[in-house]
Amino acid sequence: MSKVLLIDDDVELTMLLQEYLTEEGYDVATDTDGRAAIAAAAANTVDIIVLDIMMPRMNGIEVLQRIRKLSEIPVLMLTARGDDIDRISGLNLGADDYVPKPCSPGELAARLRAILRRTHQPAGASIDAVKAGQLVIHPGKRSAEWCGEPLELTGTEFGLLEVLARNAGQLVSKQDISKQAFGKPLTPFDRRIDVHISSVRQKLGLRKDGQSWIQSVRGLGYQLLVD
């Protein structure tokens, strides 16, 4: 049973989501203070955190920033509908996904399942390493190495980079990346792939020629270079 921590000061919505997710088989704890999420991340007591951006005392962006200094635990953000700035800020800081409010309990449950599926390797899954140039991906351990050093990635970044590594040297469409890494088709105007790619690029650094290791073809997709 996956443990979910739901942080939101909207008590009515929180109760609704908690009841639904419990019926879906999750062990759900709730709180109205973002500091509870920071403590849970530090103690590693939950499997995933659902975090509202607009909260008193400490907003969700600040909470996420502090969590990422402590842990790579999956975080799903709840954002105001249409507020792209909050969504992009959250993704840039390492959020795994976001759901605009008001959201249906069914949509939230589906997003949680998708995140947990790609961040928790199922028993019996292949543990063969995937090598692409200086990059080594260990699917069984959900870890990666770059130029012989550990590469710190969020669960979503790991899934995305694994797809590119398995197709190193080849152009992978955004639609294929979304289906393989996120478990769902890409929707119009969805920028989460671009934001996560930007974060991974920063972590890989630049090639000797000053170019990124991950090349983009406008409107088509991305390609991981191996030499």
PDB file of C-alpha atoms in Angstrom:
ATOM      1  CA  MET A   1       0.000   0.000   0.000  1.00  0.00           C
ATOM      2  CA  SER A   2       1.565   3.271  -1.144  1.00  0.00           C
ATOM      3  CA  LYS A   3       1.677   6.049   1.445  1.00  0.00           C
ATOM      4  CA  VAL A   4       0.475   9.451   0.225  1.00  0.00           C
ATOM      5  CA  LEU A   5       0.856  12.744   2.083  1.00  0.00           C
ATOM      6  CA  LEU A   6      -1.670  15.353   0.912  1.00  0.00           C
ATOM      7  CA  ILE A   7      -0.837  18.955   1.834  1.00  0.00           C
ATOM      8  CA  ASP A   8      -3.619  21.479   1.192  1.00  0.00           C
ATOM      9  CA  ASP A   9      -5.405  24.073   3.317  1.00  0.00           C
ATOM     10  CA  ASP A  10      -8.702  23.456   1.488  1.00  0.00           C
ATOM     11  CA  VAL A  11     -10.210  21.158   4.119  1.00  0.00           C
ATOM     12  CA  GLU A  12     -13.292  20.195   2.118  1.00  0.00           C
ATOM     13  CA  LEU A  13     -11.279  19.219  -0.966  1.00  0.00           C
ATOM     14  CA  THR A  14      -8.710  17.405   1.155  1.00  0.00           C
ATOM     15  CA  MET A  15     -11.387  15.271   2.805  1.00  0.00           C
ATOM     16  CA  LEU A  16     -12.886  14.406  -0.583  1.00  0.00           C
ATOM     17  CA  LEU A  17      -9.527  13.423  -2.062  1.00  0.00           C
ATOM     18  CA  GLN A  18      -8.502  11.479   1.031  1.00  0.00           C
ATOM     19  CA  GLU A  19     -11.724   9.445   0.998  1.00  0.00           C
ATOM     20  CA  TYR A  20     -11.403   8.652  -2.706  1.00  0.00           C
ATOM     21  CA  LEU A  21      -7.706   7.743  -2.583  1.00  0.00           C
ATOM     22  CA  THR A  22      -8.277   5.537   0.467  1.00  0.00           C
ATOM     23  CA  GLU A  23     -10.936   3.637  -1.461  1.00  0.00           C
ATOM     24  CA  GLU A  24      -8.391   3.284  -4.288  1.00  0.00           C
ATOM     25  CA  GLY A  25      -6.045   1.481  -1.898  1.00  0.00           C
ATOM     26  CA  TYR A  26      -3.726   4.277  -0.784  1.00  0.00           C
ATOM     27  CA  ASP A  27      -2.687   5.004   2.791  1.00  0.00           C
ATOM     28  CA  VAL A  28      -3.417   8.743   2.937  1.00  0.00           C
ATOM     29  CA  ALA A  29      -2.290  11.267   5.528  1.00  0.00           C
ATOM     30  CA  THR A  30      -3.234  14.952   5.326  1.00  0.00           C
ATOM     31  CA  ASP A  31      -1.951  18.240   6.677  1.00  0.00           C
ATOM     32  CA  THR A  32      -2.497  21.946   6.053  1.00  0.00           C
ATOM     33  CA  ASP A  33       1.102  23.014   6.687  1.00  0.00           C
ATOM     34  CA  GLY A  34       3.893  22.549   4.145  1.00  0.00           C
ATOM     35  CA  ARG A  35       6.386  21.980   6.937  1.00  0.00           C
ATOM     36  CA  ALA A  36       4.823  18.539   7.417  1.00  0.00           C
ATOM     37  CA  ALA A  37       5.874  17.657   3.869  1.00  0.00           C
ATOM     38  CA  ILE A  38       9.451  18.741   4.554  1.00  0.00           C
ATOM     39  CA  ALA A  39       9.544  16.608   7.691  1.00  0.00           C
ATOM     40  CA  ALA A  40       8.095  13.591   5.862  1.00  0.00           C
ATOM     41  CA  ALA A  41      10.653  13.930   3.073  1.00  0.00           C
ATOM     42  CA  ALA A  42      13.496  14.161   5.566  1.00  0.00           C
ATOM     43  CA  ALA A  43      12.277  11.093   7.477  1.00  0.00           C
ATOM     44  CA  ASN A  44      11.366   9.152   4.312  1.00  0.00           C
ATOM     45  CA  THR A  45       8.012   8.140   5.814  1.00  0.00           C
ATOM     46  CA  VAL A  46       5.810   8.438   2.688  1.00  0.00           C
ATOM     47  CA  ASP A  47       6.031   7.300  -0.935  1.00  0.00           C
ATOM     48  CA  ILE A  48       4.703  10.448  -2.604  1.00  0.00           C
ATOM     49  CA  ILE A  49       3.634  13.975  -1.647  1.00  0.00           C
ATOM     50  CA  VAL A  50       0.713  15.899  -3.138  1.00  0.00           C
ATOM     51  CA  LEU A  51       1.421  19.573  -2.531  1.00  0.00           C
ATOM     52  CA  ASP A  52      -0.800  22.589  -3.107  1.00  0.00           C
ATOM     53  CA  ILE A  53       1.023  25.714  -4.277  1.00  0.00           C
ATOM     54  CA  MET A  54      -1.225  28.328  -2.687  1.00  0.00           C
ATOM     55  CA  MET A  55      -0.956  27.880   1.081  1.00  0.00           C
ATOM     56  CA  PRO A  56      -0.490  30.167   4.098  1.00  0.00           C
ATOM     57  CA  ARG A  57       2.757  30.335   6.095  1.00  0.00           C
ATOM     58  CA  MET A  58       4.896  28.665   3.416  1.00  0.00           C
ATOM     59  CA  ASN A  59       3.798  28.326  -0.217  1.00  0.00           C
ATOM     60  CA  GLY A  60       4.194  25.125  -2.187  1.00  0.00           C
ATOM     61  CA  ILE A  61       7.087  26.387  -4.315  1.00  0.00           C
ATOM     62  CA  GLU A  62       9.160  27.155  -1.226  1.00  0.00           C
ATOM     63  CA  VAL A  63       8.222  23.811   0.327  1.00  0.00           C
ATOM     64  CA  LEU A  64       9.244  21.949  -2.853  1.00  0.00           C
ATOM     65  CA  GLN A  65      12.547  23.820  -2.946  1.00  0.00           C
ATOM     66  CA  ARG A  66      13.337  22.682   0.606  1.00  0.00           C
ATOM     67  CA  ILE A  67      12.217  19.116  -0.097  1.00  0.00           C
ATOM     68  CA  ARG A  68      14.577  18.837  -3.063  1.00  0.00           C
ATOM     69  CA  LYS A  69      17.502  19.744  -0.810  1.00  0.00           C
ATOM     70  CA  LEU A  70      16.658  16.694   1.298  1.00  0.00           C
ATOM     71  CA  SER A  71      15.107  14.078  -0.927  1.00  0.00           C
ATOM     72  CA  GLU A  72      14.135  12.932  -4.423  1.00  0.00           C
ATOM     73  CA  ILE A  73      10.730  11.740  -3.190  1.00  0.00           C
ATOM     74  CA  PRO A  74       8.059  12.110  -5.905  1.00  0.00           C
ATOM     75  CA  VAL A  75       6.050  15.337  -5.594  1.00  0.00           C
ATOM     76  CA  LEU A  76       2.848  16.152  -7.470  1.00  0.00           C
ATOM     77  CA  MET A  77       1.816  19.809  -7.382  1.00  0.00           C
ATOM     78  CA  LEU A  78      -1.728  21.144  -7.254  1.00  0.00           C
ATOM     79  CA  THR A  79      -1.833  24.408  -9.213  1.00  0.00           C
ATOM     80  CA  ALA A  80      -4.389  27.065 -10.060  1.00  0.00           C
ATOM     81  CA  ARG A  81      -5.934  26.329 -13.443  1.00  0.00           C
ATOM     82  CA  GLY A  82      -4.252  28.333 -16.194  1.00  0.00           C
ATOM     83  CA  ASP A  83      -1.331  29.494 -14.033  1.00  0.00           C
ATOM     84  CA  ASP A  84       1.606  28.441 -16.217  1.00  0.00           C
ATOM     85  CA  ILE A  85       4.124  30.361 -14.119  1.00  0.00           C
ATOM     86  CA  ASP A  86       3.476  28.209 -11.043  1.00  0.00           C
ATOM     87  CA  ARG A  87       3.536  25.011 -13.088  1.00  0.00           C
ATOM     88  CA  ILE A  88       6.820  25.806 -14.794  1.00  0.00           C
ATOM     89  CA  SER A  89       8.372  26.988 -11.523  1.00  0.00           C
ATOM     90  CA  GLY A  90       7.368  23.717  -9.866  1.00  0.00           C
ATOM     91  CA  LEU A  91       8.731  21.573 -12.680  1.00  0.00           C
ATOM     92  CA  ASN A  92      11.966  23.555 -12.733  1.00  0.00           C
ATOM     93  CA  LEU A  93      12.438  22.878  -9.036  1.00  0.00           C
ATOM     94  CA  GLY A  94      11.923  19.135  -9.481  1.00  0.00           C
ATOM     95  CA  ALA A  95       8.186  18.460  -9.244  1.00  0.00           C
ATOM     96  CA  ASP A  96       7.289  15.215 -11.000  1.00  0.00           C
ATOM     97  CA  ASP A  97       3.941  16.378 -12.320  1.00  0.00           C
ATOM     98  CA  TYR A  98       1.094  18.801 -11.656  1.00  0.00           C
ATOM     99  CA  VAL A  99      -2.694  18.726 -11.630  1.00  0.00           C
ATOM    100  CA  PRO A 100      -4.673  21.956 -12.076  1.00  0.00           C
ATOM    101  CA  LYS A 101      -7.366  22.743  -9.501  1.00  0.00           C
ATOM    102  CA  PRO A 102     -10.198  22.103  -9.220  1.00  0.00           C
ATOM    103  CA  CYS A 103      -9.283  18.511 -10.026  1.00  0.00           C
ATOM    104  CA  SER A 104     -11.320  15.335 -10.026  1.00  0.00           C
ATOM    105  CA  PRO A 105     -10.290  12.603  -7.568  1.00  0.00           C
ATOM    106  CA  GLY A 106     -10.092  10.184 -10.498  1.00  0.00           C
ATOM    107  CA  GLU A 107      -7.567  12.328 -12.368  1.00  0.00           C
ATOM    108  CA  LEU A 108      -5.426  12.741  -9.256  1.00  0.00           C
ATOM    109  CA  ALA A 109      -5.460   8.978  -8.629  1.00  0.00           C
ATOM    110  CA  ALA A 110      -4.426   8.310 -12.230  1.00  0.00           C
ATOM    111  CA  ARG A 111      -1.529  10.762 -11.999  1.00  0.00           C
ATOM    112  CA  LEU A 112      -0.380   9.215  -8.717  1.00  0.00           C
ATOM    113  CA  ARG A 113      -0.420   5.731 -10.232  1.00  0.00           C
ATOM    114  CA  ALA A 114       1.611   6.923 -13.221  1.00  0.00           C
ATOM    115  CA  ILE A 115       4.249   8.625 -11.065  1.00  0.00           C
ATOM    116  CA  LEU A 116       4.584   5.701  -8.652  1.00  0.00           C
ATOM    117  CA  ARG A 117       4.783   3.248 -11.541  1.00  0.00           C
ATOM    118  CA  ARG A 118       7.742   5.045 -13.091  1.00  0.00           C
ATOM    119  CA  THR A 119       9.532   5.855  -9.823  1.00  0.00           C
ATOM    120  CA  HIS A 120       9.154   2.474  -8.102  1.00  0.00           C
ATOM    121  CA  GLN A 121      10.699  -0.390 -10.039  1.00  0.00           C
ATOM    122  CA  PRO A 122       8.382  -3.439  -9.903  1.00  0.00           C
ATOM    123  CA  ALA A 123       9.706  -6.730  -8.562  1.00  0.00           C
ATOM    124  CA  GLY A 124      11.240  -8.884 -11.259  1.00  0.00           C
ATOM    125  CA  ALA A 125      11.967  -5.993 -13.601  1.00  0.00           C
ATOM    126  CA  SER A 126      15.101  -6.105 -15.702  1.00  0.00           C
ATOM    127  CA  ILE A 127      18.169  -4.818 -13.871  1.00  0.00           C
ATOM    128  CA  ASP A 128      20.459  -4.747 -16.923  1.00  0.00           C
ATOM    129  CA  ALA A 129      22.315  -1.476 -17.170  1.00  0.00           C
ATOM    130  CA  VAL A 130      21.656   0.786 -20.157  1.00  0.00           C
ATOM    131  CA  LYS A 131      24.840   2.403 -21.468  1.00  0.00           C
ATOM    132  CA  ALA A 132      24.948   5.390 -23.803  1.00  0.00           C
ATOM    133  CA  GLY A 133      28.396   6.937 -24.098  1.00  0.00           C
ATOM    134  CA  GLN A 134      29.347   8.335 -20.680  1.00  0.00           C
ATOM    135  CA  LEU A 135      25.847   7.714 -19.340  1.00  0.00           C
ATOM    136  CA  VAL A 136      24.959   4.530 -17.457  1.00  0.00           C
ATOM    137  CA  ILE A 137      21.365   3.898 -16.396  1.00  0.00           C
ATOM    138  CA  HIS A 138      20.525   1.266 -13.765  1.00  0.00           C
ATOM    139  CA  PRO A 139      16.761   0.612 -14.133  1.00  0.00           C
ATOM    140  CA  GLY A 140      16.584  -1.842 -11.228  1.00  0.00           C
ATOM    141  CA  LYS A 141      18.121   0.647  -8.791  1.00  0.00           C
ATOM    142  CA  ARG A 142      16.575   3.738 -10.401  1.00  0.00           C
ATOM    143  CA  SER A 143      20.013   5.335 -10.446  1.00  0.00           C
ATOM    144  CA  ALA A 144      22.323   6.800 -13.070  1.00  0.00           C
ATOM    145  CA  GLU A 145      25.987   7.633 -13.539  1.00  0.00           C
ATOM    146  CA  TRP A 146      27.466  10.345 -15.745  1.00  0.00           C
ATOM    147  CA  CYS A 147      31.174  10.310 -16.557  1.00  0.00           C
ATOM    148  CA  GLY A 148      31.684   7.830 -13.727  1.00  0.00           C
ATOM    149  CA  GLU A 149      29.945   9.984 -11.112  1.00  0.00           C
ATOM    150  CA  PRO A 150      26.445   9.562  -9.583  1.00  0.00           C
ATOM    151  CA  LEU A 151      23.836  11.660 -11.389  1.00  0.00           C
ATOM    152  CA  GLU A 152      21.176  13.103  -9.103  1.00  0.00           C
ATOM    153  CA  LEU A 153      17.784  12.895 -10.836  1.00  0.00           C
ATOM    154  CA  THR A 154      14.167  13.154  -9.806  1.00  0.00           C
ATOM    155  CA  GLY A 155      11.998  10.137 -10.600  1.00  0.00           C
ATOM    156  CA  THR A 156      10.521  11.878 -13.632  1.00  0.00           C
ATOM    157  CA  GLU A 157      13.918  13.003 -14.905  1.00  0.00           C
ATOM    158  CA  PHE A 158      15.187   9.440 -14.547  1.00  0.00           C
ATOM    159  CA  GLY A 159      12.296   8.042 -16.597  1.00  0.00           C
ATOM    160  CA  LEU A 160      12.784  10.629 -19.322  1.00  0.00           C
ATOM    161  CA  LEU A 161      16.554  10.113 -19.518  1.00  0.00           C
ATOM    162  CA  GLU A 162      16.109   6.336 -19.591  1.00  0.00           C
ATOM    163  CA  VAL A 163      13.918   6.655 -22.696  1.00  0.00           C
ATOM    164  CA  LEU A 164      16.526   8.824 -24.419  1.00  0.00           C
ATOM    165  CA  ALA A 165      19.358   6.488 -23.367  1.00  0.00           C
ATOM    166  CA  ARG A 166      17.567   3.444 -24.770  1.00  0.00           C
ATOM    167  CA  ASN A 167      17.277   5.355 -28.050  1.00  0.00           C
ATOM    168  CA  ALA A 168      20.672   7.088 -27.921  1.00  0.00           C
ATOM    169  CA  GLY A 169      21.685   8.690 -31.195  1.00  0.00           C
ATOM    170  CA  GLN A 170      18.117   8.588 -32.487  1.00  0.00           C
ATOM    171  CA  LEU A 171      15.435  11.243 -32.550  1.00  0.00           C
ATOM    172  CA  VAL A 172      12.596  10.400 -30.151  1.00  0.00           C
ATOM    173  CA  SER A 173       9.314  12.225 -30.658  1.00  0.00           C
ATOM    174  CA  LYS A 174       7.735  14.115 -27.789  1.00  0.00           C
ATOM    175  CA  GLN A 175       4.706  11.861 -28.108  1.00  0.00           C
ATOM    176  CA  ASP A 176       6.839   8.736 -27.662  1.00  0.00           C
ATOM    177  CA  ILE A 177       8.703  10.289 -24.751  1.00  0.00           C
ATOM    178  CA  SER A 178       5.432  11.141 -23.036  1.00  0.00           C
ATOM    179  CA  LYS A 179       3.995   7.662 -23.515  1.00  0.00           C
ATOM    180  CA  GLN A 180       7.136   5.806 -22.438  1.00  0.00           C
ATOM    181  CA  ALA A 181       8.345   8.073 -19.626  1.00  0.00           C
ATOM    182  CA  PHE A 182       5.045   9.442 -18.308  1.00  0.00           C
ATOM    183  CA  GLY A 183       2.663   6.646 -19.257  1.00  0.00           C
ATOM    184  CA  LYS A 184       0.255   8.939 -21.087  1.00  0.00           C
ATOM    185  CA  PRO A 185      -0.087  10.698 -24.460  1.00  0.00           C
ATOM    186  CA  LEU A 186       1.098  14.263 -24.845  1.00  0.00           C
ATOM    187  CA  THR A 187      -1.635  16.877 -24.781  1.00  0.00           C
ATOM    188  CA  PRO A 188      -1.617  20.159 -26.740  1.00  0.00           C
ATOM    189  CA  PHE A 189       0.396  23.002 -25.169  1.00  0.00           C
ATOM    190  CA  ASP A 190       1.870  20.637 -22.539  1.00  0.00           C
ATOM    191  CA  ARG A 191       5.376  21.905 -21.765  1.00  0.00           C
ATOM    192  CA  ARG A 192       6.414  19.527 -18.997  1.00  0.00           C
ATOM    193  CA  ILE A 193       8.748  17.524 -21.271  1.00  0.00           C
ATOM    194  CA  ASP A 194      10.585  20.698 -22.312  1.00  0.00           C
ATOM    195  CA  VAL A 195      10.960  21.824 -18.704  1.00  0.00           C
ATOM    196  CA  HIS A 196      12.275  18.441 -17.517  1.00  0.00           C
ATOM    197  CA  ILE A 197      14.647  18.268 -20.496  1.00  0.00           C
ATOM    198  CA  SER A 198      16.006  21.697 -19.552  1.00  0.00           C
ATOM    199  CA  SER A 199      16.734  20.454 -16.022  1.00  0.00           C
ATOM    200  CA  VAL A 200      18.458  17.284 -17.260  1.00  0.00           C
ATOM    201  CA  ARG A 201      20.551  19.330 -19.698  1.00  0.00           C
ATOM    202  CA  GLN A 202      21.863  21.453 -16.844  1.00  0.00           C
ATOM    203  CA  LYS A 203      22.844  18.348 -14.896  1.00  0.00           C
ATOM    204  CA  LEU A 204      24.704  16.821 -17.861  1.00  0.00           C
ATOM    205  CA  GLY A 205      26.542  20.033 -18.701  1.00  0.00           C
ATOM    206  CA  LEU A 206      27.871  20.896 -22.159  1.00  0.00           C
ATOM    207  CA  ARG A 207      29.901  18.990 -24.735  1.00  0.00           C
ATOM    208  CA  LYS A 208      33.403  20.136 -25.680  1.00  0.00           C
ATOM    209  CA  ASP A 209      31.906  21.970 -28.656  1.00  0.00           C
ATOM    210  CA  GLY A 210      29.662  23.962 -26.312  1.00  0.00           C
ATOM    211  CA  GLN A 211      26.487  22.196 -27.414  1.00  0.00           C
ATOM    212  CA  SER A 212      24.039  20.307 -25.214  1.00  0.00           C
ATOM    213  CA  TRP A 213      24.203  16.530 -24.920  1.00  0.00           C
ATOM    214  CA  ILE A 214      20.457  16.513 -25.599  1.00  0.00           C
ATOM    215  CA  GLN A 215      19.644  18.001 -28.987  1.00  0.00           C
ATOM    216  CA  SER A 216      16.182  19.171 -29.968  1.00  0.00           C
ATOM    217  CA  VAL A 217      14.479  19.230 -33.347  1.00  0.00           C
ATOM    218  CA  ARG A 218      11.829  21.920 -33.156  1.00  0.00           C
ATOM    219  CA  GLY A 219       8.335  20.482 -33.133  1.00  0.00           C
ATOM    220  CA  LEU A 220       9.588  16.892 -33.422  1.00  0.00           C
ATOM    221  CA  GLY A 221      11.463  15.691 -30.385  1.00  0.00           C
ATOM    222  CA  TYR A 222      14.810  15.121 -28.686  1.00  0.00           C
ATOM    223  CA  GLN A 223      17.980  13.117 -29.250  1.00  0.00           C
ATOM    224  CA  LEU A 224      20.682  12.077 -26.777  1.00  0.00           C
ATOM    225  CA  LEU A 225      24.161  12.333 -28.297  1.00  0.00           C
ATOM    226  CA  VAL A 226      26.725   9.686 -27.363  1.00  0.00           C
ATOM    227  CA  ASP A 227      29.999  11.135 -28.703  1.00  0.00           C
TER     228      ASP A 227
END
